Amino acid sequence: MAEILVYVDHVDGAVRKPTLELLTLARRIGNPVAVALGNGAADTAAALAEHGAVKVLTADAPEFTEYLVVPKVDALQAAYEAVSPAAVLVPSSAEGKEIAARLAVRIGSGIITDAVDLEAGDEGPVATQSAFAASFSTKSRVSKGTPVITVKPNSAPVEAAPAAGAVEALAVTFGALATGTKVTGRTPRESTGRPELTEAAIVVSGGRGVNGAENFGIIEALADSLGAAVGASRAAVDAGWYPHSNQVGQTGKSVSPQLYIASGISGAIQHRAGMQTSKTIVAINKDAEAPIFDLVDYGVVGDLFDVVPQLTEEVKSRKG
Ligand SMILES: Cc1cc2nc3c(=O)[nH]c(=O)nc-3n(C[C@H](O)[C@H](O)[C@H](O)COP(=O)(O)OP(=O)(O)OC[C@H]3O[C@@H](n4cnc5c(N)ncnc54)[C@H](O)[C@@H]3O)c2cc1C
């Protein structure tokens, strides 16, 4: 069976969920070979083996942390040349998409970004993308070179499928461009204890209807009862009610959770662009004509200040 290169997103050896989802998809089209780079790369092996990696190629060097993405592209290209895979899968984060695009250019291959599903095809893997507020699904395959495909978080289940996961050191020679852009400082974001917005299985978002920073507490309370991340519309962010890093939409983050709850959000096309691929969409809005209701699986016409706290209490009581 052909080998499929899977780029590993991890934090100091802790593998992030979107990578485990990639392994599920990779197993549909071949044998996953994982590429883990940077501090703690070797520590990823157990989790990757547990989820189907037949081999784990690791490399660590100061270049991976001291410079932006090019050293990682050098390493992924080295892995590509060593393995000659049938496809390369990368998580669809901002960094992942840049790495994938640069690799595709270097190896002269076609690229598909933001896939939401992947299946084997006679002429190579076929990727599904979701377009125009999820009103269309498109299927495509790369017709030139080795397919490079980025996959959105929450596109596949995480499945245990134990494999050898043999660790091998990857030899990487950094090119002249690798040290072109140096990281000059890092400020860790204060942890909220909530899941990362783009990876969360559930997202609860608030919009202009929340009517003030002080009221976002009710959105956070619902999120916390569900173990969800908190999102916000641009109107709420621009008003200074919630941090820009939580904005969902065309000029914010793209999310694709199992469940998206929009409260006091009208459903402008630019907001939809960032949440249209959510599996189940629920909206709470006091205007029955709000465009968000065209998109939802479940809609509640009501005042969010009545509905959201009741929902939070109900969730808490059902959790016992
Ligand atoms: C280039 C460009 C990029 C953009 N990028 C983004 C983006 O990334 N993300 C984004 O979100 N927007 C983006 N926008 C802005 C977008 O067009 C909308 O203006 C914005 O999404 C509106 O936010 P909203 O739904 O919170 O506010 P509104 O459109 O004002 O809607 C508020 C809703 O809350 C409801 N409401 C009010 N009070 C209550 C209550 N008590 N209970 C229940 N419901 C209530 C109202 O009925 C209304 O439907 C962009 C716009 C442009 C031009």
Coordinates of C-alpha atoms and ligand atoms in Angstrom, one line a residue:
M1 CA 0.0 0.0 0.0
A2 CA 1.2 3.5 -0.8
E3 CA 2.6 5.7 1.9
I4 CA 0.8 8.9 2.9
L5 CA 2.9 11.6 4.5
V6 CA 1.1 13.3 7.5
Y7 CA 2.4 16.6 8.8
V8 CA 2.1 16.5 12.6
D9 CA 0.9 19.5 14.6
H10 CA 2.0 19.2 18.2
V11 CA 2.9 21.2 21.2
D12 CA 6.1 20.0 22.9
G13 CA 5.3 16.4 22.0
A14 CA 1.5 16.6 22.7
V15 CA -0.2 15.7 19.4
R16 CA -3.1 18.0 18.5
K17 CA -6.5 16.5 17.6
P18 CA -6.6 17.6 13.9
T19 CA -3.4 15.5 13.3
L20 CA -5.1 12.4 14.7
E21 CA -8.1 13.1 12.4
L22 CA -5.6 13.3 9.5
L23 CA -4.4 9.8 10.4
T24 CA -7.9 8.5 10.1
L25 CA -8.2 10.0 6.6
A26 CA -4.7 8.9 5.6
R27 CA -5.5 5.3 6.5
R28 CA -8.3 5.4 3.9
I29 CA -5.8 6.0 1.1
G30 CA -2.6 4.3 2.3
N31 CA -0.2 3.8 5.1
P32 CA 0.4 6.9 7.2
V33 CA 4.0 8.1 7.7
A34 CA 4.0 10.9 10.2
V35 CA 6.5 13.8 10.1
A36 CA 7.0 15.5 13.5
L37 CA 9.4 18.4 13.9
G38 CA 10.8 20.6 16.7
N39 CA 10.9 20.3 20.4
G40 CA 9.4 17.0 21.7
A41 CA 9.1 15.5 18.2
A42 CA 10.1 12.0 19.3
D43 CA 7.5 12.2 22.2
T44 CA 4.7 12.3 19.6
A45 CA 5.5 8.7 18.5
A46 CA 3.3 6.8 21.0
A47 CA 0.1 8.8 20.1
L48 CA 0.8 8.6 16.4
A49 CA 1.4 4.8 16.5
E50 CA -1.8 4.4 18.5
H51 CA -3.7 6.1 15.7
G52 CA -2.2 4.3 12.7
A53 CA 1.2 5.8 11.9
V54 CA 3.4 3.0 10.5
K55 CA 6.5 5.2 10.8
V56 CA 7.3 8.5 12.5
L57 CA 10.0 10.7 11.0
T58 CA 11.4 13.2 13.5
A59 CA 13.8 16.1 13.4
D60 CA 14.6 18.8 15.9
A61 CA 16.7 21.8 15.4
P62 CA 16.7 25.4 16.7
E63 CA 15.7 26.6 13.2
F64 CA 12.2 25.2 13.7
T65 CA 11.5 27.6 16.6
E66 CA 13.7 30.5 15.8
Y67 CA 12.5 31.1 12.3
L68 CA 9.1 31.1 10.6
V69 CA 7.8 28.3 8.3
V70 CA 10.6 27.7 5.8
P71 CA 12.7 25.3 7.9
K72 CA 9.6 23.2 8.3
V73 CA 9.0 23.2 4.6
D74 CA 12.7 22.1 4.1
A75 CA 12.0 19.2 6.5
L76 CA 8.7 18.2 4.9
Q77 CA 10.4 18.3 1.5
A78 CA 13.2 16.1 2.9
A79 CA 10.6 13.6 4.1
Y80 CA 8.8 13.8 0.8
E81 CA 12.0 12.9 -1.1
A82 CA 12.9 10.1 1.4
V83 CA 9.4 8.5 1.2
S84 CA 8.0 9.3 -2.2
P85 CA 4.5 9.3 -0.8
A86 CA 1.2 9.0 -2.8
A87 CA -0.1 12.1 -1.0
V88 CA 0.8 14.7 1.6
L89 CA -1.8 15.7 4.2
V90 CA -1.4 18.8 6.4
P91 CA -3.8 20.3 9.0
S92 CA -5.6 23.4 7.6
S93 CA -4.3 25.9 10.1
A94 CA -2.8 29.2 8.8
E95 CA 0.7 27.8 9.3
G96 CA -0.3 24.4 7.8
K97 CA -1.7 26.0 4.7
E98 CA 1.5 28.1 4.2
I99 CA 3.7 25.0 4.6
A100 CA 1.5 23.0 2.2
A101 CA 1.5 25.7 -0.4
R102 CA 5.2 26.2 -0.3
L103 CA 5.8 22.4 -0.6
A104 CA 3.4 22.1 -3.5
V105 CA 5.2 24.9 -5.4
R106 CA 8.6 23.3 -4.7
I107 CA 7.6 19.8 -5.8
G108 CA 5.5 21.0 -8.8
S109 CA 2.3 19.5 -7.5
G110 CA -1.3 20.5 -7.3
I111 CA -2.8 21.5 -3.9
I112 CA -6.3 21.3 -2.4
T113 CA -6.9 23.4 0.7
D114 CA -9.6 23.2 3.4
A115 CA -10.9 19.7 2.5
V116 CA -13.7 18.4 4.7
D117 CA -13.4 14.8 3.6
L118 CA -11.2 12.5 1.7
E119 CA -11.7 9.2 0.0
A120 CA -9.7 6.9 -2.2
G121 CA -10.2 7.3 -6.0
D122 CA -9.0 5.4 -9.1
E123 CA -6.8 8.2 -10.1
G124 CA -5.7 9.4 -6.6
P125 CA -7.4 10.7 -3.5
V126 CA -10.6 12.7 -4.0
A127 CA -11.2 15.6 -1.6
T128 CA -14.5 17.2 -0.6
Q129 CA -14.7 20.9 -0.1
S130 CA -17.6 22.9 1.1
A131 CA -18.5 26.2 -0.7
F132 CA -21.0 29.1 -0.6
A133 CA -22.3 28.9 2.9
A134 CA -22.3 25.1 2.6
S135 CA -24.8 25.2 -0.2
F136 CA -22.4 23.3 -2.4
S137 CA -20.0 20.4 -1.9
T138 CA -17.3 20.0 -4.5
K139 CA -15.2 17.0 -5.1
S140 CA -11.7 17.4 -6.6
R141 CA -8.5 15.6 -7.2
V142 CA -5.0 16.8 -7.9
S143 CA -4.2 16.1 -11.5
K144 CA -0.5 17.1 -11.5
G145 CA 2.2 15.7 -9.2
T146 CA 1.7 14.3 -5.7
P147 CA -1.5 15.6 -4.1
V148 CA -0.9 18.0 -1.3
I149 CA -4.1 18.4 0.7
T150 CA -4.9 20.4 3.8
V151 CA -7.8 19.2 5.9
K152 CA -10.0 21.3 8.2
P153 CA -10.2 20.3 11.9
N154 CA -13.3 18.1 12.8
S155 CA -13.5 16.6 9.3
A156 CA -13.0 13.0 10.5
P157 CA -13.3 11.0 13.7
V158 CA -10.3 10.2 15.8
E159 CA -9.9 6.4 15.6
A160 CA -7.5 4.1 17.5
A161 CA -5.8 1.8 14.9
P162 CA -2.5 0.7 16.5
A163 CA 0.5 0.4 14.1
A164 CA 4.2 0.1 14.4
G165 CA 5.0 3.8 14.6
A166 CA 8.7 3.1 14.3
V167 CA 10.7 6.3 15.0
E168 CA 13.3 7.3 12.4
A169 CA 15.5 10.4 12.4
L170 CA 14.9 12.6 9.4
A171 CA 18.0 14.2 7.9
V172 CA 17.3 17.8 7.0
T173 CA 19.6 20.3 5.3
F174 CA 18.3 23.8 5.6
G175 CA 18.3 25.9 2.5
A176 CA 19.5 29.5 2.2
L177 CA 15.9 30.8 2.7
A178 CA 15.3 28.9 5.9
T179 CA 16.7 31.7 8.1
G180 CA 15.1 34.5 6.1
T181 CA 12.5 35.5 8.7
K182 CA 13.5 35.3 12.4
V183 CA 11.1 35.2 15.3
T184 CA 12.0 38.1 17.5
G185 CA 9.6 37.6 20.4
R186 CA 6.8 35.4 21.8
T187 CA 4.1 36.3 24.2
P188 CA 1.9 33.4 25.2
R189 CA -1.8 34.1 25.2
E190 CA -3.4 33.8 28.6
S191 CA -5.1 30.5 28.8
T192 CA -8.9 30.5 29.3
G193 CA -9.0 26.8 29.9
R194 CA -11.3 26.5 26.9
P195 CA -10.5 24.5 23.8
E196 CA -8.8 26.2 20.9
L197 CA -11.4 27.9 18.7
T198 CA -10.5 26.3 15.4
E199 CA -10.3 22.8 16.9
A200 CA -13.2 22.8 19.3
A201 CA -16.0 20.2 18.8
I202 CA -18.5 22.8 20.0
V203 CA -18.4 26.6 19.5
V204 CA -20.8 29.1 21.2
S205 CA -20.7 32.5 19.5
G206 CA -22.1 35.9 20.5
G207 CA -22.9 38.9 18.3
R208 CA -24.1 42.4 18.5
G209 CA -27.3 41.1 20.2
V210 CA -25.1 40.3 23.3
N211 CA -25.0 44.1 23.7
G212 CA -21.9 44.7 25.8
A213 CA -18.6 43.1 27.0
E214 CA -20.2 42.6 30.4
N215 CA -22.9 40.3 28.9
F216 CA -20.5 37.9 27.3
G217 CA -20.4 36.1 30.6
I218 CA -23.6 34.3 29.6
I219 CA -22.1 33.1 26.4
E220 CA -19.0 31.9 28.3
A221 CA -21.2 30.2 30.8
L222 CA -23.0 28.2 28.1
A223 CA -19.7 27.4 26.4
D224 CA -18.3 26.2 29.7
S225 CA -21.3 24.0 30.4
L226 CA -20.7 22.3 27.0
G227 CA -16.9 22.3 27.1
A228 CA -17.0 24.6 24.1
A229 CA -14.9 27.4 22.7
V230 CA -16.2 31.0 22.5
G231 CA -16.5 32.8 19.2
A232 CA -17.8 36.3 18.3
S233 CA -19.1 38.1 15.3
R234 CA -17.1 41.0 13.9
A235 CA -19.7 43.5 15.2
A236 CA -19.0 42.2 18.8
V237 CA -15.2 42.3 18.3
D238 CA -15.2 45.7 16.7
A239 CA -17.2 47.1 19.6
G240 CA -14.4 45.8 21.9
W241 CA -16.7 43.3 23.7
Y242 CA -14.5 40.3 22.9
P243 CA -10.9 39.7 21.7
H244 CA -10.2 39.8 18.0
S245 CA -8.6 36.4 18.2
N246 CA -12.1 35.0 18.8
Q247 CA -13.7 36.5 15.7
V248 CA -15.4 33.9 13.4
G249 CA -15.8 34.7 9.7
Q250 CA -14.2 35.8 6.5
T251 CA -11.7 38.1 8.2
G252 CA -11.6 36.0 11.4
K253 CA -11.2 32.3 12.0
S254 CA -12.8 29.5 10.2
V255 CA -14.4 26.9 12.4
S256 CA -16.0 23.6 11.6
P257 CA -17.2 22.1 14.8
Q258 CA -19.8 19.4 15.4
L259 CA -22.1 22.0 16.9
Y260 CA -22.1 25.8 16.4
I261 CA -24.5 27.9 18.5
A262 CA -24.9 31.5 17.3
S263 CA -26.5 33.9 19.8
G264 CA -27.6 37.4 18.7
I265 CA -25.8 37.0 15.3
S266 CA -27.7 38.0 12.2
G267 CA -25.9 35.7 9.8
A268 CA -24.1 38.0 7.4
I269 CA -22.4 36.3 4.5
Q270 CA -19.0 37.3 6.0
H271 CA -19.9 35.5 9.3
R272 CA -21.2 32.5 7.5
A273 CA -17.9 32.2 5.6
G274 CA -16.2 31.2 8.8
M275 CA -18.8 28.7 10.2
Q276 CA -20.7 27.3 7.2
T277 CA -19.1 23.9 7.4
S278 CA -20.2 23.3 11.0
K279 CA -22.1 20.0 11.3
T280 CA -25.1 21.2 13.3
I281 CA -26.0 24.9 13.5
V282 CA -28.2 26.4 16.2
A283 CA -29.2 30.0 16.3
I284 CA -30.9 32.1 19.0
N285 CA -32.2 35.4 17.6
K286 CA -35.2 37.5 18.6
D287 CA -35.8 38.4 14.9
A288 CA -37.6 35.5 13.1
E289 CA -36.5 37.0 9.8
A290 CA -32.8 37.0 10.6
P291 CA -30.8 35.5 7.7
I292 CA -29.0 33.1 10.1
F293 CA -32.3 31.1 10.2
D294 CA -31.8 30.1 6.5
L295 CA -28.7 28.2 7.5
V296 CA -29.7 26.5 10.8
D297 CA -30.6 23.0 11.8
Y298 CA -32.4 24.3 14.9
G299 CA -33.5 27.9 15.5
V300 CA -34.9 29.5 18.6
V301 CA -36.8 32.8 18.1
G302 CA -36.3 34.5 21.4
D303 CA -34.3 36.9 23.5
L304 CA -30.9 35.5 24.2
F305 CA -30.9 36.8 27.7
D306 CA -33.9 34.5 28.4
V307 CA -32.9 31.6 26.3
V308 CA -29.1 31.2 26.8
P309 CA -29.2 31.0 30.7
Q310 CA -32.0 28.5 30.5
L311 CA -30.0 26.4 28.0
T312 CA -27.0 26.6 30.3
E313 CA -29.0 25.4 33.3
E314 CA -30.6 22.6 31.3
V315 CA -27.2 21.4 30.0
K316 CA -25.8 21.5 33.6
S317 CA -28.8 19.6 35.0
R318 CA -28.5 16.9 32.3
K319 CA -24.9 16.4 33.1
G320 CA -26.1 15.6 36.7
Ligands
LIG1 C1 -14.9 42.8 4.2 C2 -15.8 42.5 5.3 C3 -15.3 41.4 6.2 C4 -16.1 41.0 7.3 N1 -15.7 40.0 8.0 C5 -16.5 39.5 9.0 C6 -16.1 38.4 9.8 O1 -15.0 37.8 9.7 N2 -17.0 38.0 10.8 C7 -18.2 38.6 11.0 O2 -18.9 38.1 11.9 N3 -18.5 39.7 10.3 C8 -17.7 40.1 9.3 N4 -18.1 41.3 8.6 C9 -19.2 42.0 9.1 C10 -20.6 41.5 8.7 O3 -20.9 42.0 7.4 C11 -21.7 41.9 9.7 O4 -21.7 43.3 9.8 C12 -21.4 41.2 11.1 O5 -21.2 39.9 11.0 C13 -22.7 41.5 11.9 O6 -22.5 41.0 13.2 P1 -23.7 40.6 14.1 O7 -24.5 39.5 13.4 O8 -23.2 40.3 15.4 O9 -24.5 42.0 14.2 P2 -25.9 42.4 13.5 O10 -25.9 42.1 12.0 O11 -26.2 43.7 14.0 O12 -27.0 41.3 14.1 C14 -27.3 41.3 15.5 C15 -28.4 40.3 15.6 O13 -28.7 40.1 17.0 C16 -30.1 40.0 17.1 N5 -30.4 40.4 18.5 C17 -30.3 41.6 19.0 N6 -30.7 41.6 20.3 C18 -31.0 40.3 20.6 C19 -31.4 39.6 21.8 N7 -31.5 40.2 23.0 N8 -31.6 38.3 21.7 C20 -31.5 37.6 20.5 N9 -31.1 38.2 19.4 C21 -30.8 39.5 19.4 C22 -30.7 40.9 16.1 O14 -32.0 40.5 15.7 C23 -29.7 40.7 14.9 O15 -30.1 39.7 14.0 C24 -17.3 41.7 7.5 C25 -17.7 42.7 6.7 C26 -17.0 43.1 5.6 C27 -17.5 44.2 4.8

